Amino acid sequence: AAADGLGSIAIDTTQLNMSVTDPTAWATAMNNLGMVPVGLAGQQLVTDSICVPGFDPSLSMMTGITPINPMIPGMGLVPPPPPTDVPVVKEIIHCKSCTLFPPNPNLPPPSTRERPPGCKTVFVGGLPENATEEIIQEVFEQCGDITAIRKSKKNFCHIRFAEEFMVDKAIYLSGYRMRLGSSTDKKDSGRLHVDFAQARDDFYEWECKQRMLAREERHRRKMEEDRLRPPSPPAIMHYSEHEAALLAEKLKDDSKFSEAITVLLTWIERGEVNRRSANQFYSMVQSANSHVRRLMNEKAAHEQEMEQAKESFKNALTGILTQFEQIVAVFNASTRQKAWDHFSKAQRKNIDIWRKHSEELRNAHSEQLMGIRREEEMEMSDDDSGDNPSKKLRVDDSALAAQAYALKEENDSLRWQLDAYRNEVELLKQEKGQLFRTEESLTKDQQLQFLQQTMQGMQQQLLSIQEELNNKKSELEQAKEEQTHTQAMLKVLQEQLKSAKELAEINGHDESQANEINVLTVALVNQDREKNSEKRSPGLKSEKEALLIGIISTFLHVHPFGANIEYLWSYMQQLDSRISANEIEMLLMRLPRMFKQEFTGVGATLEKRWKFCAFEGIKTV
């Protein structure tokens, strides 16, 4: 079988006029057609299995091929093209009146134009001059049913098939050399060129088919939309006294209230209210108003549940934050000199990454918890300014509550009547044009008062911001002066230390004397700091600083040998999570008569400790 788009073709060697396996016969046939024979002597050019039998016009198909129905599911109108990696081998085709010789397989395939949509017509050029319409039909009716053949006098014709897939079979014959009988005359031979042709009838049929498919698609979509469309709401009955009485009973029932209120709204919008039915509608509106208290009670219950959920969430968040604080404390303890030196480089890197990640999470949870606390403070301030109306509307089940409820009902009905009379009076006033002017003047006065209040608030905010800015500038200047002074003192002390060490080496002092020199230098630095801080340090700024000083003094008094700033900061973090170690150190440096800083150890074991010295300061004074 040959992979040529025409399907599998059976072989009938009895219909061959010459032996295809004979190289001499093949070369003679090529010379008769004016073609150079391809292949070597003694080489089999075409196998017997590739040869094509003769055509039988009564079958409308080649022998061995069953008719193909293009509408069979799973089959396309156009057969799949042959694979590109396998070369297509074309064979000699024998008909009753002519013979078709294949083109040279080494030549490129013949070119074709772009296929028009719904193409069923092909152009056939290069026909022999003596070719008749019957011979053309004999050759091309093997590709499928032919509906029309339009032959021209200039050796070409147009053939229209019944189906689109038949065009692809006709295109396969492009490039074949056609010879009528056994004649060698030029008028009896020609090279076929088959190409797609654009016909109005094909395009019209294709458009009709596309419109039919579009109609089917629209119908399918409409059926799908109708299936997925939600059902229409139920019809609302017309107003009558009987239906109004039933509706009044439904309005008193909590389970049927939502259905009944829609009916009442529809009746009012339809204009069913008149003088005769006004009292009945008023009673129904009053029943609808009575449900406001029920809704407010439900709202209060839901608000209470929400508060409980907020409280449980805040407690859980506080527990999580304390655990984060403990984890961060563990990482900080691991990064100290005593434990840090024993870890490897990779372990230090991992611990540092974990510490930073834990600090970020700790800060985020702390900000979230502070935001919840600020919201609670704002809600408490709102509650202080005005009582919650939901608390006022709670109804008890006792007899006193029932009496009060009945009195409130009567009061509400009288109030509604009073509001109706007031509305009538206001309508009369609006007709005269008096009320409009008074309301306009009142709104203008209110707007002016509101603008004045906002201006005053903005001025106060600007003044407070300016004061804070000035304070920050003064603190920054003081910090810069202290920094320059400490740098100068450090340089002087370094020179003194060098000279003292040289003297100690000359005199042969031991390490204990060198430590005493370090302690003396640190004492000198502390004395200079005390003097400078006495000159520059202002008093306490707020009650919070006084409270921090008291707590730090108690903590350091319990630790007579002093404590480093990290230990002190970890203790203060348990009381106030927002405080930082830098704030504590700045506060200690501002009070040199109460706290002093000492250095213990030598080299890698050097550590700074703060001690409480207020009692010593009182004795010296």
mmCIF file with all atom_site columns, C-alpha atoms in Angstrom, residues 309-482:
data_model
loop_
_atom_site.group_PDB
_atom_site.id
_atom_site.type_symbol
_atom_site.label_atom_id
_atom_site.label_alt_id
_atom_site.label_comp_id
_atom_site.label_asym_id
_atom_site.label_entity_id
_atom_site.label_seq_id
_atom_site.pdbx_PDB_ins_code
_atom_site.Cartn_x
_atom_site.Cartn_y
_atom_site.Cartn_z
_atom_site.occupancy
_atom_site.B_iso_or_equiv
_atom_site.pdbx_formal_charge
_atom_site.auth_seq_id
_atom_site.auth_comp_id
_atom_site.auth_asym_id
_atom_site.auth_atom_id
_atom_site.pdbx_PDB_model_num
ATOM 1   C CA . ALA A 1 309 ? -14.495 36.597 69.914 1.00 0.00 ? 309 ALA A CA 1
ATOM 2   C CA . LYS A 1 310 ? -12.293 39.721 69.904 1.00 0.00 ? 310 LYS A CA 1
ATOM 3   C CA . GLU A 1 311 ? -11.331 39.119 73.540 1.00 0.00 ? 311 GLU A CA 1
ATOM 4   C CA . SER A 1 312 ? -10.415 35.492 72.891 1.00 0.00 ? 312 SER A CA 1
ATOM 5   C CA . PHE A 1 313 ? -8.418  36.539 69.810 1.00 0.00 ? 313 PHE A CA 1
ATOM 6   C CA . LYS A 1 314 ? -6.595  39.213 71.816 1.00 0.00 ? 314 LYS A CA 1
ATOM 7   C CA . ASN A 1 315 ? -5.732  36.718 74.570 1.00 0.00 ? 315 ASN A CA 1
ATOM 8   C CA . ALA A 1 316 ? -4.456  34.200 72.042 1.00 0.00 ? 316 ALA A CA 1
ATOM 9   C CA . LEU A 1 317 ? -2.424  36.907 70.308 1.00 0.00 ? 317 LEU A CA 1
ATOM 10  C CA . THR A 1 318 ? -0.930  37.968 73.651 1.00 0.00 ? 318 THR A CA 1
ATOM 11  C CA . GLY A 1 319 ? 0.119   34.372 74.357 1.00 0.00 ? 319 GLY A CA 1
ATOM 12  C CA . ILE A 1 320 ? 1.696   34.101 70.919 1.00 0.00 ? 320 ILE A CA 1
ATOM 13  C CA . LEU A 1 321 ? 3.541   37.390 71.473 1.00 0.00 ? 321 LEU A CA 1
ATOM 14  C CA . THR A 1 322 ? 4.978   36.212 74.805 1.00 0.00 ? 322 THR A CA 1
ATOM 15  C CA . GLN A 1 323 ? 6.255   33.057 73.125 1.00 0.00 ? 323 GLN A CA 1
ATOM 16  C CA . PHE A 1 324 ? 7.825   35.173 70.377 1.00 0.00 ? 324 PHE A CA 1
ATOM 17  C CA . GLU A 1 325 ? 9.526   37.273 73.071 1.00 0.00 ? 325 GLU A CA 1
ATOM 18  C CA . GLN A 1 326 ? 10.937  34.139 74.671 1.00 0.00 ? 326 GLN A CA 1
ATOM 19  C CA . ILE A 1 327 ? 12.205  32.853 71.311 1.00 0.00 ? 327 ILE A CA 1
ATOM 20  C CA . VAL A 1 328 ? 13.845  36.207 70.545 1.00 0.00 ? 328 VAL A CA 1
ATOM 21  C CA . ALA A 1 329 ? 15.443  36.192 74.023 1.00 0.00 ? 329 ALA A CA 1
ATOM 22  C CA . VAL A 1 330 ? 16.883  32.734 73.273 1.00 0.00 ? 330 VAL A CA 1
ATOM 23  C CA . PHE A 1 331 ? 18.378  34.000 69.988 1.00 0.00 ? 331 PHE A CA 1
ATOM 24  C CA . ASN A 1 332 ? 19.808  37.089 71.715 1.00 0.00 ? 332 ASN A CA 1
ATOM 25  C CA . ALA A 1 333 ? 21.377  34.913 74.403 1.00 0.00 ? 333 ALA A CA 1
ATOM 26  C CA . SER A 1 334 ? 22.864  32.676 71.708 1.00 0.00 ? 334 SER A CA 1
ATOM 27  C CA . THR A 1 335 ? 24.490  35.644 69.966 1.00 0.00 ? 335 THR A CA 1
ATOM 28  C CA . ARG A 1 336 ? 26.432  36.693 73.065 1.00 0.00 ? 336 ARG A CA 1
ATOM 29  C CA . GLN A 1 337 ? 30.169  36.221 73.233 1.00 0.00 ? 337 GLN A CA 1
ATOM 30  C CA . LYS A 1 338 ? 30.150  33.255 75.615 1.00 0.00 ? 338 LYS A CA 1
ATOM 31  C CA . ALA A 1 339 ? 27.971  31.031 73.409 1.00 0.00 ? 339 ALA A CA 1
ATOM 32  C CA . TRP A 1 340 ? 28.611  32.603 69.991 1.00 0.00 ? 340 TRP A CA 1
ATOM 33  C CA . ASP A 1 341 ? 32.302  31.547 69.852 1.00 0.00 ? 341 ASP A CA 1
ATOM 34  C CA . HIS A 1 342 ? 31.415  27.840 70.132 1.00 0.00 ? 342 HIS A CA 1
ATOM 35  C CA . PHE A 1 343 ? 29.136  27.769 67.070 1.00 0.00 ? 343 PHE A CA 1
ATOM 36  C CA . SER A 1 344 ? 30.419  27.091 63.566 1.00 0.00 ? 344 SER A CA 1
ATOM 37  C CA . LYS A 1 345 ? 30.149  29.630 60.755 1.00 0.00 ? 345 LYS A CA 1
ATOM 38  C CA . ALA A 1 346 ? 27.132  27.917 59.161 1.00 0.00 ? 346 ALA A CA 1
ATOM 39  C CA . GLN A 1 347 ? 25.417  27.616 62.539 1.00 0.00 ? 347 GLN A CA 1
ATOM 40  C CA . ARG A 1 348 ? 25.984  31.322 63.229 1.00 0.00 ? 348 ARG A CA 1
ATOM 41  C CA . LYS A 1 349 ? 24.515  32.230 59.856 1.00 0.00 ? 349 LYS A CA 1
ATOM 42  C CA . ASN A 1 350 ? 21.380  30.131 60.473 1.00 0.00 ? 350 ASN A CA 1
ATOM 43  C CA . ILE A 1 351 ? 20.944  31.548 63.989 1.00 0.00 ? 351 ILE A CA 1
ATOM 44  C CA . ASP A 1 352 ? 21.262  35.100 62.655 1.00 0.00 ? 352 ASP A CA 1
ATOM 45  C CA . ILE A 1 353 ? 18.637  34.450 59.936 1.00 0.00 ? 353 ILE A CA 1
ATOM 46  C CA . TRP A 1 354 ? 16.273  32.856 62.447 1.00 0.00 ? 354 TRP A CA 1
ATOM 47  C CA . ARG A 1 355 ? 16.723  35.743 64.882 1.00 0.00 ? 355 ARG A CA 1
ATOM 48  C CA . LYS A 1 356 ? 15.906  38.375 62.252 1.00 0.00 ? 356 LYS A CA 1
ATOM 49  C CA . HIS A 1 357 ? 12.850  36.441 61.088 1.00 0.00 ? 357 HIS A CA 1
ATOM 50  C CA . SER A 1 358 ? 11.590  36.014 64.660 1.00 0.00 ? 358 SER A CA 1
ATOM 51  C CA . GLU A 1 359 ? 12.101  39.712 65.406 1.00 0.00 ? 359 GLU A CA 1
ATOM 52  C CA . GLU A 1 360 ? 10.118  40.695 62.297 1.00 0.00 ? 360 GLU A CA 1
ATOM 53  C CA . LEU A 1 361 ? 7.250   38.397 63.285 1.00 0.00 ? 361 LEU A CA 1
ATOM 54  C CA . ARG A 1 362 ? 7.397   39.643 66.872 1.00 0.00 ? 362 ARG A CA 1
ATOM 55  C CA . ASN A 1 363 ? 7.190   43.269 65.761 1.00 0.00 ? 363 ASN A CA 1
ATOM 56  C CA . ALA A 1 364 ? 4.296   42.544 63.392 1.00 0.00 ? 364 ALA A CA 1
ATOM 57  C CA . HIS A 1 365 ? 2.291   40.764 66.118 1.00 0.00 ? 365 HIS A CA 1
ATOM 58  C CA . SER A 1 366 ? 3.092   43.535 68.577 1.00 0.00 ? 366 SER A CA 1
ATOM 59  C CA . GLU A 1 367 ? 1.812   46.190 66.149 1.00 0.00 ? 367 GLU A CA 1
ATOM 60  C CA . GLN A 1 368 ? -1.346  44.163 65.550 1.00 0.00 ? 368 GLN A CA 1
ATOM 61  C CA . LEU A 1 369 ? -1.968  43.828 69.298 1.00 0.00 ? 369 LEU A CA 1
ATOM 62  C CA . MET A 1 370 ? -1.398  47.553 69.842 1.00 0.00 ? 370 MET A CA 1
ATOM 63  C CA . GLY A 1 371 ? -3.840  48.311 67.012 1.00 0.00 ? 371 GLY A CA 1
ATOM 64  C CA . ILE A 1 372 ? -6.495  46.170 68.735 1.00 0.00 ? 372 ILE A CA 1
ATOM 65  C CA . ARG A 1 373 ? -5.887  48.001 72.004 1.00 0.00 ? 373 ARG A CA 1
ATOM 66  C CA . ARG A 1 374 ? -6.175  51.389 70.304 1.00 0.00 ? 374 ARG A CA 1
ATOM 67  C CA . GLU A 1 375 ? -9.469  50.343 68.724 1.00 0.00 ? 375 GLU A CA 1
ATOM 68  C CA . GLU A 1 376 ? -10.755 49.264 72.143 1.00 0.00 ? 376 GLU A CA 1
ATOM 69  C CA . GLU A 1 377 ? -9.750  52.610 73.647 1.00 0.00 ? 377 GLU A CA 1
ATOM 70  C CA . MET A 1 378 ? -11.568 54.467 70.861 1.00 0.00 ? 378 MET A CA 1
ATOM 71  C CA . GLU A 1 379 ? -14.678 52.323 71.382 1.00 0.00 ? 379 GLU A CA 1
ATOM 72  C CA . MET A 1 380 ? -14.551 52.982 75.126 1.00 0.00 ? 380 MET A CA 1
ATOM 73  C CA . SER A 1 381 ? -14.353 56.718 74.508 1.00 0.00 ? 381 SER A CA 1
ATOM 74  C CA . ASP A 1 382 ? -17.354 56.470 72.164 1.00 0.00 ? 382 ASP A CA 1
ATOM 75  C CA . ASP A 1 383 ? -19.280 54.538 74.804 1.00 0.00 ? 383 ASP A CA 1
ATOM 76  C CA . ASP A 1 384 ? -18.494 57.201 77.405 1.00 0.00 ? 384 ASP A CA 1
ATOM 77  C CA . SER A 1 385 ? -19.749 60.000 75.153 1.00 0.00 ? 385 SER A CA 1
ATOM 78  C CA . GLY A 1 386 ? -23.118 58.341 74.533 1.00 0.00 ? 386 GLY A CA 1
ATOM 79  C CA . ASP A 1 387 ? -24.936 55.273 75.794 1.00 0.00 ? 387 ASP A CA 1
ATOM 80  C CA . ASN A 1 388 ? -25.446 52.353 73.467 1.00 0.00 ? 388 ASN A CA 1
ATOM 81  C CA . PRO A 1 389 ? -29.042 52.411 72.158 1.00 0.00 ? 389 PRO A CA 1
ATOM 82  C CA . SER A 1 390 ? -29.137 48.620 71.961 1.00 0.00 ? 390 SER A CA 1
ATOM 83  C CA . LYS A 1 391 ? -28.755 48.395 75.750 1.00 0.00 ? 391 LYS A CA 1
ATOM 84  C CA . LYS A 1 392 ? -31.676 50.727 76.249 1.00 0.00 ? 392 LYS A CA 1
ATOM 85  C CA . LEU A 1 393 ? -33.927 48.634 74.002 1.00 0.00 ? 393 LEU A CA 1
ATOM 86  C CA . ARG A 1 394 ? -33.554 45.333 75.823 1.00 0.00 ? 394 ARG A CA 1
ATOM 87  C CA . VAL A 1 395 ? -36.887 44.046 77.046 1.00 0.00 ? 395 VAL A CA 1
ATOM 88  C CA . ASP A 1 396 ? -37.229 41.945 80.192 1.00 0.00 ? 396 ASP A CA 1
ATOM 89  C CA . ASP A 1 397 ? -39.723 39.125 80.601 1.00 0.00 ? 397 ASP A CA 1
ATOM 90  C CA . SER A 1 398 ? -41.180 40.409 83.885 1.00 0.00 ? 398 SER A CA 1
ATOM 91  C CA . ALA A 1 399 ? -44.553 42.102 84.339 1.00 0.00 ? 399 ALA A CA 1
ATOM 92  C CA . LEU A 1 400 ? -42.998 45.532 84.771 1.00 0.00 ? 400 LEU A CA 1
ATOM 93  C CA . ALA A 1 401 ? -41.231 45.142 81.455 1.00 0.00 ? 401 ALA A CA 1
ATOM 94  C CA . ALA A 1 402 ? -44.512 44.177 79.766 1.00 0.00 ? 402 ALA A CA 1
ATOM 95  C CA . GLN A 1 403 ? -46.248 47.263 81.160 1.00 0.00 ? 403 GLN A CA 1
ATOM 96  C CA . ALA A 1 404 ? -43.389 49.455 80.077 1.00 0.00 ? 404 ALA A CA 1
ATOM 97  C CA . TYR A 1 405 ? -43.524 47.907 76.622 1.00 0.00 ? 405 TYR A CA 1
ATOM 98  C CA . ALA A 1 406 ? -47.249 48.642 76.332 1.00 0.00 ? 406 ALA A CA 1
ATOM 99  C CA . LEU A 1 407 ? -46.687 52.224 77.436 1.00 0.00 ? 407 LEU A CA 1
ATOM 100 C CA . LYS A 1 408 ? -43.928 52.595 74.873 1.00 0.00 ? 408 LYS A CA 1
ATOM 101 C CA . GLU A 1 409 ? -46.287 51.301 72.166 1.00 0.00 ? 409 GLU A CA 1
ATOM 102 C CA . GLU A 1 410 ? -48.878 53.938 73.076 1.00 0.00 ? 410 GLU A CA 1
ATOM 103 C CA . ASN A 1 411 ? -46.197 56.588 73.248 1.00 0.00 ? 411 ASN A CA 1
ATOM 104 C CA . ASP A 1 412 ? -44.900 55.606 69.832 1.00 0.00 ? 412 ASP A CA 1
ATOM 105 C CA . SER A 1 413 ? -48.354 55.735 68.281 1.00 0.00 ? 413 SER A CA 1
ATOM 106 C CA . LEU A 1 414 ? -48.959 59.205 69.750 1.00 0.00 ? 414 LEU A CA 1
ATOM 107 C CA . ARG A 1 415 ? -45.549 60.289 68.576 1.00 0.00 ? 415 ARG A CA 1
ATOM 108 C CA . TRP A 1 416 ? -46.232 59.092 65.039 1.00 0.00 ? 416 TRP A CA 1
ATOM 109 C CA . GLN A 1 417 ? -49.498 61.047 65.042 1.00 0.00 ? 417 GLN A CA 1
ATOM 110 C CA . LEU A 1 418 ? -47.651 64.107 66.294 1.00 0.00 ? 418 LEU A CA 1
ATOM 111 C CA . ASP A 1 419 ? -45.077 63.691 63.558 1.00 0.00 ? 419 ASP A CA 1
ATOM 112 C CA . ALA A 1 420 ? -47.861 63.507 60.980 1.00 0.00 ? 420 ALA A CA 1
ATOM 113 C CA . TYR A 1 421 ? -49.336 66.788 62.240 1.00 0.00 ? 421 TYR A CA 1
ATOM 114 C CA . ARG A 1 422 ? -45.899 68.358 62.195 1.00 0.00 ? 422 ARG A CA 1
ATOM 115 C CA . ASN A 1 423 ? -45.372 67.261 58.631 1.00 0.00 ? 423 ASN A CA 1
ATOM 116 C CA . GLU A 1 424 ? -48.635 68.898 57.615 1.00 0.00 ? 424 GLU A CA 1
ATOM 117 C CA . VAL A 1 425 ? -47.571 72.129 59.322 1.00 0.00 ? 425 VAL A CA 1
ATOM 118 C CA . GLU A 1 426 ? -44.204 72.021 57.615 1.00 0.00 ? 426 GLU A CA 1
ATOM 119 C CA . LEU A 1 427 ? -45.867 71.533 54.249 1.00 0.00 ? 427 LEU A CA 1
ATOM 120 C CA . LEU A 1 428 ? -47.964 74.624 54.874 1.00 0.00 ? 428 LEU A CA 1
ATOM 121 C CA . LYS A 1 429 ? -44.873 76.589 55.827 1.00 0.00 ? 429 LYS A CA 1
ATOM 122 C CA . GLN A 1 430 ? -43.019 75.426 52.739 1.00 0.00 ? 430 GLN A CA 1
ATOM 123 C CA . GLU A 1 431 ? -45.847 76.716 50.569 1.00 0.00 ? 431 GLU A CA 1
ATOM 124 C CA . LYS A 1 432 ? -45.339 80.178 52.025 1.00 0.00 ? 432 LYS A CA 1
ATOM 125 C CA . GLY A 1 433 ? -41.554 79.969 51.532 1.00 0.00 ? 433 GLY A CA 1
ATOM 126 C CA . GLN A 1 434 ? -40.602 80.592 55.144 1.00 0.00 ? 434 GLN A CA 1
ATOM 127 C CA . LEU A 1 435 ? -39.212 77.236 56.175 1.00 0.00 ? 435 LEU A CA 1
ATOM 128 C CA . PHE A 1 436 ? -36.794 77.009 53.246 1.00 0.00 ? 436 PHE A CA 1
ATOM 129 C CA . ARG A 1 437 ? -35.049 80.266 54.183 1.00 0.00 ? 437 ARG A CA 1
ATOM 130 C CA . THR A 1 438 ? -34.783 79.362 57.870 1.00 0.00 ? 438 THR A CA 1
ATOM 131 C CA . GLU A 1 439 ? -33.333 75.936 57.113 1.00 0.00 ? 439 GLU A CA 1
ATOM 132 C CA . GLU A 1 440 ? -30.861 77.433 54.669 1.00 0.00 ? 440 GLU A CA 1
ATOM 133 C CA . SER A 1 441 ? -29.641 79.935 57.257 1.00 0.00 ? 441 SER A CA 1
ATOM 134 C CA . LEU A 1 442 ? -29.340 77.211 59.891 1.00 0.00 ? 442 LEU A CA 1
ATOM 135 C CA . THR A 1 443 ? -27.286 74.964 57.603 1.00 0.00 ? 443 THR A CA 1
ATOM 136 C CA . LYS A 1 444 ? -24.984 77.890 56.770 1.00 0.00 ? 444 LYS A CA 1
ATOM 137 C CA . ASP A 1 445 ? -24.451 78.660 60.478 1.00 0.00 ? 445 ASP A CA 1
ATOM 138 C CA . GLN A 1 446 ? -23.724 75.027 61.221 1.00 0.00 ? 446 GLN A CA 1
ATOM 139 C CA . GLN A 1 447 ? -21.237 74.823 58.366 1.00 0.00 ? 447 GLN A CA 1
ATOM 140 C CA . LEU A 1 448 ? -19.463 77.975 59.589 1.00 0.00 ? 448 LEU A CA 1
ATOM 141 C CA . GLN A 1 449 ? -19.232 76.627 63.142 1.00 0.00 ? 449 GLN A CA 1
ATOM 142 C CA . PHE A 1 450 ? -17.913 73.309 61.887 1.00 0.00 ? 450 PHE A CA 1
ATOM 143 C CA . LEU A 1 451 ? -15.272 75.028 59.755 1.00 0.00 ? 451 LEU A CA 1
ATOM 144 C CA . GLN A 1 452 ? -14.185 77.219 62.679 1.00 0.00 ? 452 GLN A CA 1
ATOM 145 C CA . GLN A 1 453 ? -13.821 74.188 64.935 1.00 0.00 ? 453 GLN A CA 1
ATOM 146 C CA . THR A 1 454 ? -11.746 72.341 62.344 1.00 0.00 ? 454 THR A CA 1
ATOM 147 C CA . MET A 1 455 ? -9.496  75.401 61.859 1.00 0.00 ? 455 MET A CA 1
ATOM 148 C CA . GLN A 1 456 ? -8.892  75.658 65.603 1.00 0.00 ? 456 GLN A CA 1
ATOM 149 C CA . GLY A 1 457 ? -8.076  71.957 65.817 1.00 0.00 ? 457 GLY A CA 1
ATOM 150 C CA . MET A 1 458 ? -5.631  72.225 62.933 1.00 0.00 ? 458 MET A CA 1
ATOM 151 C CA . GLN A 1 459 ? -3.916  75.248 64.530 1.00 0.00 ? 459 GLN A CA 1
ATOM 152 C CA . GLN A 1 460 ? -3.499  73.374 67.791 1.00 0.00 ? 460 GLN A CA 1
ATOM 153 C CA . GLN A 1 461 ? -2.051  70.401 65.977 1.00 0.00 ? 461 GLN A CA 1
ATOM 154 C CA . LEU A 1 462 ? 0.417   72.633 64.128 1.00 0.00 ? 462 LEU A CA 1
ATOM 155 C CA . LEU A 1 463 ? 1.563   74.256 67.382 1.00 0.00 ? 463 LEU A CA 1
ATOM 156 C CA . SER A 1 464 ? 2.079   70.891 69.066 1.00 0.00 ? 464 SER A CA 1
ATOM 157 C CA . ILE A 1 465 ? 4.006   69.577 66.043 1.00 0.00 ? 465 ILE A CA 1
ATOM 158 C CA . GLN A 1 466 ? 6.247   72.678 66.044 1.00 0.00 ? 466 GLN A CA 1
ATOM 159 C CA . GLU A 1 467 ? 7.010   72.221 69.766 1.00 0.00 ? 467 GLU A CA 1
ATOM 160 C CA . GLU A 1 468 ? 7.898   68.585 69.227 1.00 0.00 ? 468 GLU A CA 1
ATOM 161 C CA . LEU A 1 469 ? 10.137  69.527 66.300 1.00 0.00 ? 469 LEU A CA 1
ATOM 162 C CA . ASN A 1 470 ? 12.006  72.105 68.383 1.00 0.00 ? 470 ASN A CA 1
ATOM 163 C CA . ASN A 1 471 ? 12.486  69.596 71.208 1.00 0.00 ? 471 ASN A CA 1
ATOM 164 C CA . LYS A 1 472 ? 13.843  67.010 68.780 1.00 0.00 ? 472 LYS A CA 1
ATOM 165 C CA . LYS A 1 473 ? 16.259  69.549 67.300 1.00 0.00 ? 473 LYS A CA 1
ATOM 166 C CA . SER A 1 474 ? 17.600  70.488 70.734 1.00 0.00 ? 474 SER A CA 1
ATOM 167 C CA . GLU A 1 475 ? 18.020  66.829 71.676 1.00 0.00 ? 475 GLU A CA 1
ATOM 168 C CA . LEU A 1 476 ? 19.865  66.175 68.417 1.00 0.00 ? 476 LEU A CA 1
ATOM 169 C CA . GLU A 1 477 ? 22.269  69.073 69.026 1.00 0.00 ? 477 GLU A CA 1
ATOM 170 C CA . GLN A 1 478 ? 22.966  67.861 72.571 1.00 0.00 ? 478 GLN A CA 1
ATOM 171 C CA . ALA A 1 479 ? 23.626  64.341 71.323 1.00 0.00 ? 479 ALA A CA 1
ATOM 172 C CA . LYS A 1 480 ? 26.065  65.661 68.698 1.00 0.00 ? 480 LYS A CA 1
ATOM 173 C CA . GLU A 1 481 ? 27.947  67.692 71.343 1.00 0.00 ? 481 GLU A CA 1
ATOM 174 C CA . GLU A 1 482 ? 28.163  64.686 73.656 1.00 0.00 ? 482 GLU A CA 1
#
